[in-house]
């Protein structure tokens, strides 16, 4: 299986999923959306992953390439390509497939609980599962032919499942400690965190994340296994 990974910044990559791709024998090619002059042909890849980003779906005037990326995602899904979207990639999927995305009522940031259960992420304990959140927009209307599964008190649509191996999540299962440190290296990120939670918030976030690394490893492995099973079934026809 040839997996195309669309990033929106060099540092916002597939993180801990890179090891899972390799362990399962999947070949990957990563491209940076703002640098794309011509999107790859649909027959050049078998499955599409779309990662997070600091921009918003509706900011097409500030980021003109967003219009072509949304069209590219729509073409891939319509062609029956398995898909996995993370945060911005979750929102782009919704926009590409007839849903709606808007500003969240309240930003979610840090390790927070979600509740529910679906094919994307199997049901958890009665009090839900902890996932790593970092977003200020959300899917406000689920696309036709899609199902929403998990939710949080601040965000109703934490997962989406579409036809033919199309999954997406609002949260960030790809983030491990190395990935989080890569994000901190992006100019302005730690300043923004400090403005939101106080000068010690970036360090507290790292410490909190480190204590739950094993839990997040297991969560990512479950998500990946569920997606890969659905993707392989889709490709096999």
PDB file of C-alpha atoms in Angstrom:
ATOM      1  CA  UNK A   1       0.000   0.000   0.000  1.00  0.00           C
ATOM      2  CA  UNK A   2       1.328   3.423  -1.023  1.00  0.00           C
ATOM      3  CA  UNK A   3       0.282   6.094   1.466  1.00  0.00           C
ATOM      4  CA  UNK A   4       0.452   9.782   0.587  1.00  0.00           C
ATOM      5  CA  UNK A   5       0.804  12.021   3.654  1.00  0.00           C
ATOM      6  CA  UNK A   6      -0.162  15.675   3.294  1.00  0.00           C
ATOM      7  CA  UNK A   7       1.464  17.961   5.879  1.00  0.00           C
ATOM      8  CA  UNK A   8       0.891  21.673   6.349  1.00  0.00           C
ATOM      9  CA  UNK A   9       4.253  22.365   7.981  1.00  0.00           C
ATOM     10  CA  UNK A  10       7.532  20.455   8.121  1.00  0.00           C
ATOM     11  CA  UNK A  11       7.190  19.978  11.887  1.00  0.00           C
ATOM     12  CA  UNK A  12       3.553  18.812  11.835  1.00  0.00           C
ATOM     13  CA  UNK A  13       4.237  15.276  10.656  1.00  0.00           C
ATOM     14  CA  UNK A  14       2.901  11.746  11.225  1.00  0.00           C
ATOM     15  CA  UNK A  15       4.800  11.415  14.513  1.00  0.00           C
ATOM     16  CA  UNK A  16       4.395   8.076  16.226  1.00  0.00           C
ATOM     17  CA  UNK A  17       2.493   6.697  13.214  1.00  0.00           C
ATOM     18  CA  UNK A  18       5.735   6.679  11.208  1.00  0.00           C
ATOM     19  CA  UNK A  19       6.865   3.612  13.148  1.00  0.00           C
ATOM     20  CA  UNK A  20       3.502   1.916  12.595  1.00  0.00           C
ATOM     21  CA  UNK A  21       3.675   2.513   8.838  1.00  0.00           C
ATOM     22  CA  UNK A  22       7.135   0.930   8.736  1.00  0.00           C
ATOM     23  CA  UNK A  23       6.195  -1.998  10.987  1.00  0.00           C
ATOM     24  CA  UNK A  24       3.270  -2.857   8.721  1.00  0.00           C
ATOM     25  CA  UNK A  25       5.232  -2.591   5.486  1.00  0.00           C
ATOM     26  CA  UNK A  26       3.453   0.489   4.148  1.00  0.00           C
ATOM     27  CA  UNK A  27       5.377   2.847   1.900  1.00  0.00           C
ATOM     28  CA  UNK A  28       4.848   6.556   2.588  1.00  0.00           C
ATOM     29  CA  UNK A  29       5.501   9.784   0.722  1.00  0.00           C
ATOM     30  CA  UNK A  30       5.062  13.116   2.514  1.00  0.00           C
ATOM     31  CA  UNK A  31       4.333  16.421   0.793  1.00  0.00           C
ATOM     32  CA  UNK A  32       3.930  19.936   2.263  1.00  0.00           C
ATOM     33  CA  UNK A  33       0.634  21.428   1.051  1.00  0.00           C
ATOM     34  CA  UNK A  34       1.731  25.107   0.929  1.00  0.00           C
ATOM     35  CA  UNK A  35       4.661  24.064  -1.301  1.00  0.00           C
ATOM     36  CA  UNK A  36       2.598  22.006  -3.775  1.00  0.00           C
ATOM     37  CA  UNK A  37       2.462  23.418  -7.314  1.00  0.00           C
ATOM     38  CA  UNK A  38       0.708  20.369  -8.774  1.00  0.00           C
ATOM     39  CA  UNK A  39      -1.159  17.786  -6.725  1.00  0.00           C
ATOM     40  CA  UNK A  40      -0.158  14.136  -7.289  1.00  0.00           C
ATOM     41  CA  UNK A  41      -2.175  12.045  -9.714  1.00  0.00           C
ATOM     42  CA  UNK A  42      -4.813   9.939  -7.988  1.00  0.00           C
ATOM     43  CA  UNK A  43      -3.282   6.732  -9.397  1.00  0.00           C
ATOM     44  CA  UNK A  44       0.072   7.512  -7.770  1.00  0.00           C
ATOM     45  CA  UNK A  45      -1.095   6.523  -4.263  1.00  0.00           C
ATOM     46  CA  UNK A  46      -3.454   4.009  -2.644  1.00  0.00           C
ATOM     47  CA  UNK A  47      -4.427   5.829   0.564  1.00  0.00           C
ATOM     48  CA  UNK A  48      -4.331   9.410   1.818  1.00  0.00           C
ATOM     49  CA  UNK A  49      -3.441  10.786   5.237  1.00  0.00           C
ATOM     50  CA  UNK A  50      -3.904  14.511   5.971  1.00  0.00           C
ATOM     51  CA  UNK A  51      -2.274  16.013   9.042  1.00  0.00           C
ATOM     52  CA  UNK A  52      -2.926  19.013  11.279  1.00  0.00           C
ATOM     53  CA  UNK A  53      -2.116  22.660  10.686  1.00  0.00           C
ATOM     54  CA  UNK A  54      -2.279  26.109  12.256  1.00  0.00           C
ATOM     55  CA  UNK A  55      -4.584  27.533   9.569  1.00  0.00           C
ATOM     56  CA  UNK A  56      -8.392  27.268   9.419  1.00  0.00           C
ATOM     57  CA  UNK A  57     -10.513  25.652   6.694  1.00  0.00           C
ATOM     58  CA  UNK A  58     -12.254  28.926   5.816  1.00  0.00           C
ATOM     59  CA  UNK A  59      -9.022  30.924   5.402  1.00  0.00           C
ATOM     60  CA  UNK A  60      -8.840  30.368   1.644  1.00  0.00           C
ATOM     61  CA  UNK A  61      -7.967  33.995   0.899  1.00  0.00           C
ATOM     62  CA  UNK A  62      -4.978  33.911   3.238  1.00  0.00           C
ATOM     63  CA  UNK A  63      -3.995  30.419   2.034  1.00  0.00           C
ATOM     64  CA  UNK A  64      -5.127  30.074  -1.607  1.00  0.00           C
ATOM     65  CA  UNK A  65      -3.757  26.531  -1.880  1.00  0.00           C
ATOM     66  CA  UNK A  66      -6.484  25.390   0.550  1.00  0.00           C
ATOM     67  CA  UNK A  67      -9.085  25.446  -2.224  1.00  0.00           C
ATOM     68  CA  UNK A  68      -7.091  23.010  -4.352  1.00  0.00           C
ATOM     69  CA  UNK A  69      -6.313  20.813  -1.344  1.00  0.00           C
ATOM     70  CA  UNK A  70      -9.998  20.502  -0.456  1.00  0.00           C
ATOM     71  CA  UNK A  71     -10.747  19.563  -4.078  1.00  0.00           C
ATOM     72  CA  UNK A  72      -7.887  17.037  -4.019  1.00  0.00           C
ATOM     73  CA  UNK A  73      -9.305  15.403  -0.874  1.00  0.00           C
ATOM     74  CA  UNK A  74     -12.786  15.276  -2.408  1.00  0.00           C
ATOM     75  CA  UNK A  75     -11.399  13.612  -5.533  1.00  0.00           C
ATOM     76  CA  UNK A  76      -9.515  11.030  -3.472  1.00  0.00           C
ATOM     77  CA  UNK A  77     -12.532  10.109  -1.345  1.00  0.00           C
ATOM     78  CA  UNK A  78     -14.801   9.981  -4.402  1.00  0.00           C
ATOM     79  CA  UNK A  79     -12.254   7.682  -6.078  1.00  0.00           C
ATOM     80  CA  UNK A  80     -12.557   5.261  -3.146  1.00  0.00           C
ATOM     81  CA  UNK A  81      -9.183   5.975  -1.539  1.00  0.00           C
ATOM     82  CA  UNK A  82      -8.913   5.069   2.164  1.00  0.00           C
ATOM     83  CA  UNK A  83      -8.296   8.214   4.189  1.00  0.00           C
ATOM     84  CA  UNK A  84      -7.154   9.163   7.664  1.00  0.00           C
ATOM     85  CA  UNK A  85      -7.391  12.784   8.806  1.00  0.00           C
ATOM     86  CA  UNK A  86      -6.048  14.343  11.986  1.00  0.00           C
ATOM     87  CA  UNK A  87      -7.390  17.628  13.443  1.00  0.00           C
ATOM     88  CA  UNK A  88      -7.123  19.999  10.451  1.00  0.00           C
ATOM     89  CA  UNK A  89      -7.238  16.883   8.239  1.00  0.00           C
ATOM     90  CA  UNK A  90     -10.492  15.905  10.005  1.00  0.00           C
ATOM     91  CA  UNK A  91     -11.957  19.333   9.310  1.00  0.00           C
ATOM     92  CA  UNK A  92     -10.744  19.394   5.693  1.00  0.00           C
ATOM     93  CA  UNK A  93     -12.403  16.017   5.119  1.00  0.00           C
ATOM     94  CA  UNK A  94     -15.715  17.348   6.409  1.00  0.00           C
ATOM     95  CA  UNK A  95     -15.463  20.434   4.183  1.00  0.00           C
ATOM     96  CA  UNK A  96     -14.503  18.348   1.142  1.00  0.00           C
ATOM     97  CA  UNK A  97     -17.414  15.942   1.559  1.00  0.00           C
ATOM     98  CA  UNK A  98     -20.310  18.335   2.130  1.00  0.00           C
ATOM     99  CA  UNK A  99     -20.102  19.028   5.867  1.00  0.00           C
ATOM    100  CA  UNK A 100     -19.386  22.308   7.620  1.00  0.00           C
ATOM    101  CA  UNK A 101     -16.566  23.585   9.834  1.00  0.00           C
ATOM    102  CA  UNK A 102     -16.635  26.606  12.127  1.00  0.00           C
ATOM    103  CA  UNK A 103     -14.943  28.202  15.102  1.00  0.00           C
ATOM    104  CA  UNK A 104     -15.199  26.100  18.250  1.00  0.00           C
ATOM    105  CA  UNK A 105     -17.184  27.397  21.198  1.00  0.00           C
ATOM    106  CA  UNK A 106     -14.061  26.942  23.276  1.00  0.00           C
ATOM    107  CA  UNK A 107     -10.502  25.860  22.444  1.00  0.00           C
ATOM    108  CA  UNK A 108      -9.490  22.342  23.544  1.00  0.00           C
ATOM    109  CA  UNK A 109      -5.849  21.991  24.557  1.00  0.00           C
ATOM    110  CA  UNK A 110      -4.096  19.204  26.443  1.00  0.00           C
ATOM    111  CA  UNK A 111      -5.016  15.676  27.506  1.00  0.00           C
ATOM    112  CA  UNK A 112      -8.802  15.654  27.804  1.00  0.00           C
ATOM    113  CA  UNK A 113     -11.531  12.980  27.949  1.00  0.00           C
ATOM    114  CA  UNK A 114     -13.790  11.918  25.096  1.00  0.00           C
ATOM    115  CA  UNK A 115     -16.678   9.451  25.274  1.00  0.00           C
ATOM    116  CA  UNK A 116     -18.393   7.215  22.754  1.00  0.00           C
ATOM    117  CA  UNK A 117     -17.294   4.377  20.503  1.00  0.00           C
ATOM    118  CA  UNK A 118     -17.230   3.523  16.800  1.00  0.00           C
ATOM    119  CA  UNK A 119     -15.191   1.713  14.151  1.00  0.00           C
ATOM    120  CA  UNK A 120     -12.571   4.480  14.286  1.00  0.00           C
ATOM    121  CA  UNK A 121     -11.820   3.932  17.977  1.00  0.00           C
ATOM    122  CA  UNK A 122     -13.516   1.154  19.908  1.00  0.00           C
ATOM    123  CA  UNK A 123     -15.497   1.977  23.013  1.00  0.00           C
ATOM    124  CA  UNK A 124     -13.529   2.798  26.150  1.00  0.00           C
ATOM    125  CA  UNK A 125     -14.212   2.768  29.854  1.00  0.00           C
ATOM    126  CA  UNK A 126     -17.384   4.298  31.233  1.00  0.00           C
ATOM    127  CA  UNK A 127     -15.601   7.620  31.792  1.00  0.00           C
ATOM    128  CA  UNK A 128     -14.140   7.612  28.254  1.00  0.00           C
ATOM    129  CA  UNK A 129     -10.617   7.874  26.890  1.00  0.00           C
ATOM    130  CA  UNK A 130      -7.990  10.601  27.251  1.00  0.00           C
ATOM    131  CA  UNK A 131      -6.753  12.122  23.990  1.00  0.00           C
ATOM    132  CA  UNK A 132      -4.397  14.981  23.170  1.00  0.00           C
ATOM    133  CA  UNK A 133      -6.268  18.022  21.897  1.00  0.00           C
ATOM    134  CA  UNK A 134      -5.018  21.209  20.241  1.00  0.00           C
ATOM    135  CA  UNK A 135      -7.695  22.978  18.191  1.00  0.00           C
ATOM    136  CA  UNK A 136      -9.899  26.060  18.038  1.00  0.00           C
ATOM    137  CA  UNK A 137     -12.213  24.981  15.184  1.00  0.00           C
ATOM    138  CA  UNK A 138     -14.556  22.019  14.852  1.00  0.00           C
ATOM    139  CA  UNK A 139     -16.804  20.093  12.486  1.00  0.00           C
ATOM    140  CA  UNK A 140     -20.190  21.714  13.011  1.00  0.00           C
ATOM    141  CA  UNK A 141     -22.186  19.680  10.449  1.00  0.00           C
ATOM    142  CA  UNK A 142     -21.356  16.042   9.657  1.00  0.00           C
ATOM    143  CA  UNK A 143     -21.104  15.312   5.907  1.00  0.00           C
ATOM    144  CA  UNK A 144     -23.774  13.171   4.221  1.00  0.00           C
ATOM    145  CA  UNK A 145     -23.061   9.396   4.384  1.00  0.00           C
ATOM    146  CA  UNK A 146     -20.720   9.944   7.357  1.00  0.00           C
ATOM    147  CA  UNK A 147     -21.186   8.897  10.970  1.00  0.00           C
ATOM    148  CA  UNK A 148     -19.842  10.721  14.011  1.00  0.00           C
ATOM    149  CA  UNK A 149     -18.794   8.599  16.970  1.00  0.00           C
ATOM    150  CA  UNK A 150     -16.802  10.045  19.872  1.00  0.00           C
ATOM    151  CA  UNK A 151     -17.495  13.430  21.439  1.00  0.00           C
ATOM    152  CA  UNK A 152     -16.391  15.716  24.253  1.00  0.00           C
ATOM    153  CA  UNK A 153     -18.288  18.329  26.264  1.00  0.00           C
ATOM    154  CA  UNK A 154     -16.800  21.066  24.069  1.00  0.00           C
ATOM    155  CA  UNK A 155     -16.738  19.301  20.683  1.00  0.00           C
ATOM    156  CA  UNK A 156     -19.542  17.057  19.476  1.00  0.00           C
ATOM    157  CA  UNK A 157     -17.745  15.422  16.539  1.00  0.00           C
ATOM    158  CA  UNK A 158     -14.405  13.990  17.652  1.00  0.00           C
ATOM    159  CA  UNK A 159     -14.388  11.163  15.076  1.00  0.00           C
ATOM    160  CA  UNK A 160     -15.872  10.681  11.629  1.00  0.00           C
ATOM    161  CA  UNK A 161     -16.337   7.467   9.684  1.00  0.00           C
ATOM    162  CA  UNK A 162     -17.156   7.598   5.996  1.00  0.00           C
ATOM    163  CA  UNK A 163     -17.504   4.896   3.367  1.00  0.00           C
ATOM    164  CA  UNK A 164     -14.589   2.780   2.099  1.00  0.00           C
ATOM    165  CA  UNK A 165     -11.994   3.137   4.840  1.00  0.00           C
ATOM    166  CA  UNK A 166     -12.402   6.865   5.437  1.00  0.00           C
ATOM    167  CA  UNK A 167     -11.661   7.774   9.082  1.00  0.00           C
ATOM    168  CA  UNK A 168     -10.762  11.012  10.829  1.00  0.00           C
ATOM    169  CA  UNK A 169     -10.196  12.328  14.345  1.00  0.00           C
ATOM    170  CA  UNK A 170     -10.292  15.818  15.832  1.00  0.00           C
ATOM    171  CA  UNK A 171      -7.567  15.045  18.368  1.00  0.00           C
ATOM    172  CA  UNK A 172      -3.837  14.338  17.877  1.00  0.00           C
ATOM    173  CA  UNK A 173      -2.925  10.650  18.279  1.00  0.00           C
ATOM    174  CA  UNK A 174       0.240  11.173  16.225  1.00  0.00           C
ATOM    175  CA  UNK A 175       1.867  13.313  18.901  1.00  0.00           C
ATOM    176  CA  UNK A 176       4.645  11.717  20.911  1.00  0.00           C
ATOM    177  CA  UNK A 177       7.232  13.594  22.966  1.00  0.00           C
ATOM    178  CA  UNK A 178       9.518  14.151  19.971  1.00  0.00           C
ATOM    179  CA  UNK A 179       6.606  15.482  17.905  1.00  0.00           C
ATOM    180  CA  UNK A 180       5.533  17.827  20.684  1.00  0.00           C
ATOM    181  CA  UNK A 181       9.081  19.156  20.928  1.00  0.00           C
ATOM    182  CA  UNK A 182       9.061  19.686  17.144  1.00  0.00           C
ATOM    183  CA  UNK A 183       5.874  21.738  17.558  1.00  0.00           C
ATOM    184  CA  UNK A 184       7.467  23.779  20.326  1.00  0.00           C
ATOM    185  CA  UNK A 185      10.272  24.632  17.893  1.00  0.00           C
ATOM    186  CA  UNK A 186       7.800  26.286  15.498  1.00  0.00           C
ATOM    187  CA  UNK A 187       8.118  30.075  15.973  1.00  0.00           C
ATOM    188  CA  UNK A 188       5.454  31.524  18.257  1.00  0.00           C
ATOM    189  CA  UNK A 189       4.052  28.232  19.592  1.00  0.00           C
ATOM    190  CA  UNK A 190       5.406  28.407  23.145  1.00  0.00           C
ATOM    191  CA  UNK A 191       4.526  32.120  23.347  1.00  0.00           C
ATOM    192  CA  UNK A 192       0.934  31.293  22.397  1.00  0.00           C
ATOM    193  CA  UNK A 193       0.800  28.516  24.998  1.00  0.00           C
ATOM    194  CA  UNK A 194       2.141  30.822  27.695  1.00  0.00           C
ATOM    195  CA  UNK A 195      -0.448  33.445  26.772  1.00  0.00           C
ATOM    196  CA  UNK A 196      -3.226  30.861  27.161  1.00  0.00           C
ATOM    197  CA  UNK A 197      -2.119  29.101  30.323  1.00  0.00           C
ATOM    198  CA  UNK A 198       0.601  31.128  32.008  1.00  0.00           C
ATOM    199  CA  UNK A 199       4.402  31.152  31.635  1.00  0.00           C
ATOM    200  CA  UNK A 200       4.803  27.640  33.046  1.00  0.00           C
ATOM    201  CA  UNK A 201       2.065  26.103  30.869  1.00  0.00           C
ATOM    202  CA  UNK A 202       4.382  24.813  28.081  1.00  0.00           C
ATOM    203  CA  UNK A 203       6.456  22.907  30.662  1.00  0.00           C
ATOM    204  CA  UNK A 204       3.379  21.601  32.472  1.00  0.00           C
ATOM    205  CA  UNK A 205       1.936  20.363  29.195  1.00  0.00           C
ATOM    206  CA  UNK A 206       5.136  18.451  28.402  1.00  0.00           C
ATOM    207  CA  UNK A 207       5.225  16.928  31.901  1.00  0.00           C
ATOM    208  CA  UNK A 208       1.574  15.888  31.761  1.00  0.00           C
ATOM    209  CA  UNK A 209       2.044  14.383  28.328  1.00  0.00           C
ATOM    210  CA  UNK A 210       5.160  12.453  29.383  1.00  0.00           C
ATOM    211  CA  UNK A 211       3.343  10.693  32.225  1.00  0.00           C
ATOM    212  CA  UNK A 212       0.704   9.408  29.779  1.00  0.00           C
ATOM    213  CA  UNK A 213       2.970   8.428  26.884  1.00  0.00           C
ATOM    214  CA  UNK A 214       2.231   4.701  27.189  1.00  0.00           C
ATOM    215  CA  UNK A 215      -1.507   5.328  27.174  1.00  0.00           C
ATOM    216  CA  UNK A 216      -1.181   7.432  24.027  1.00  0.00           C
ATOM    217  CA  UNK A 217       0.962   4.766  22.332  1.00  0.00           C
ATOM    218  CA  UNK A 218      -1.829   2.239  22.857  1.00  0.00           C
ATOM    219  CA  UNK A 219      -4.466   4.656  21.592  1.00  0.00           C
ATOM    220  CA  UNK A 220      -2.522   5.327  18.375  1.00  0.00           C
ATOM    221  CA  UNK A 221      -1.929   1.617  17.795  1.00  0.00           C
ATOM    222  CA  UNK A 222      -5.650   0.892  18.118  1.00  0.00           C
ATOM    223  CA  UNK A 223      -6.569   3.698  15.723  1.00  0.00           C
ATOM    224  CA  UNK A 224      -3.978   2.548  13.213  1.00  0.00           C
ATOM    225  CA  UNK A 225      -5.049  -1.104  13.357  1.00  0.00           C
ATOM    226  CA  UNK A 226      -8.713  -0.167  12.882  1.00  0.00           C
ATOM    227  CA  UNK A 227      -7.928   2.080   9.926  1.00  0.00           C
ATOM    228  CA  UNK A 228      -5.519  -0.377   8.298  1.00  0.00           C
ATOM    229  CA  UNK A 229      -8.060  -3.195   8.501  1.00  0.00           C
ATOM    230  CA  UNK A 230     -10.702  -1.030   6.823  1.00  0.00           C
ATOM    231  CA  UNK A 231      -8.218   0.296   4.236  1.00  0.00           C
ATOM    232  CA  UNK A 232      -7.021  -3.157   3.224  1.00  0.00           C
ATOM    233  CA  UNK A 233     -10.611  -4.384   2.884  1.00  0.00           C
ATOM    234  CA  UNK A 234     -11.401  -1.373   0.694  1.00  0.00           C
ATOM    235  CA  UNK A 235      -8.350  -1.836  -1.556  1.00  0.00           C
ATOM    236  CA  UNK A 236      -8.993  -5.578  -1.884  1.00  0.00           C
ATOM    237  CA  UNK A 237     -12.404  -4.697  -3.274  1.00  0.00           C
TER     238      UNK A 237
END
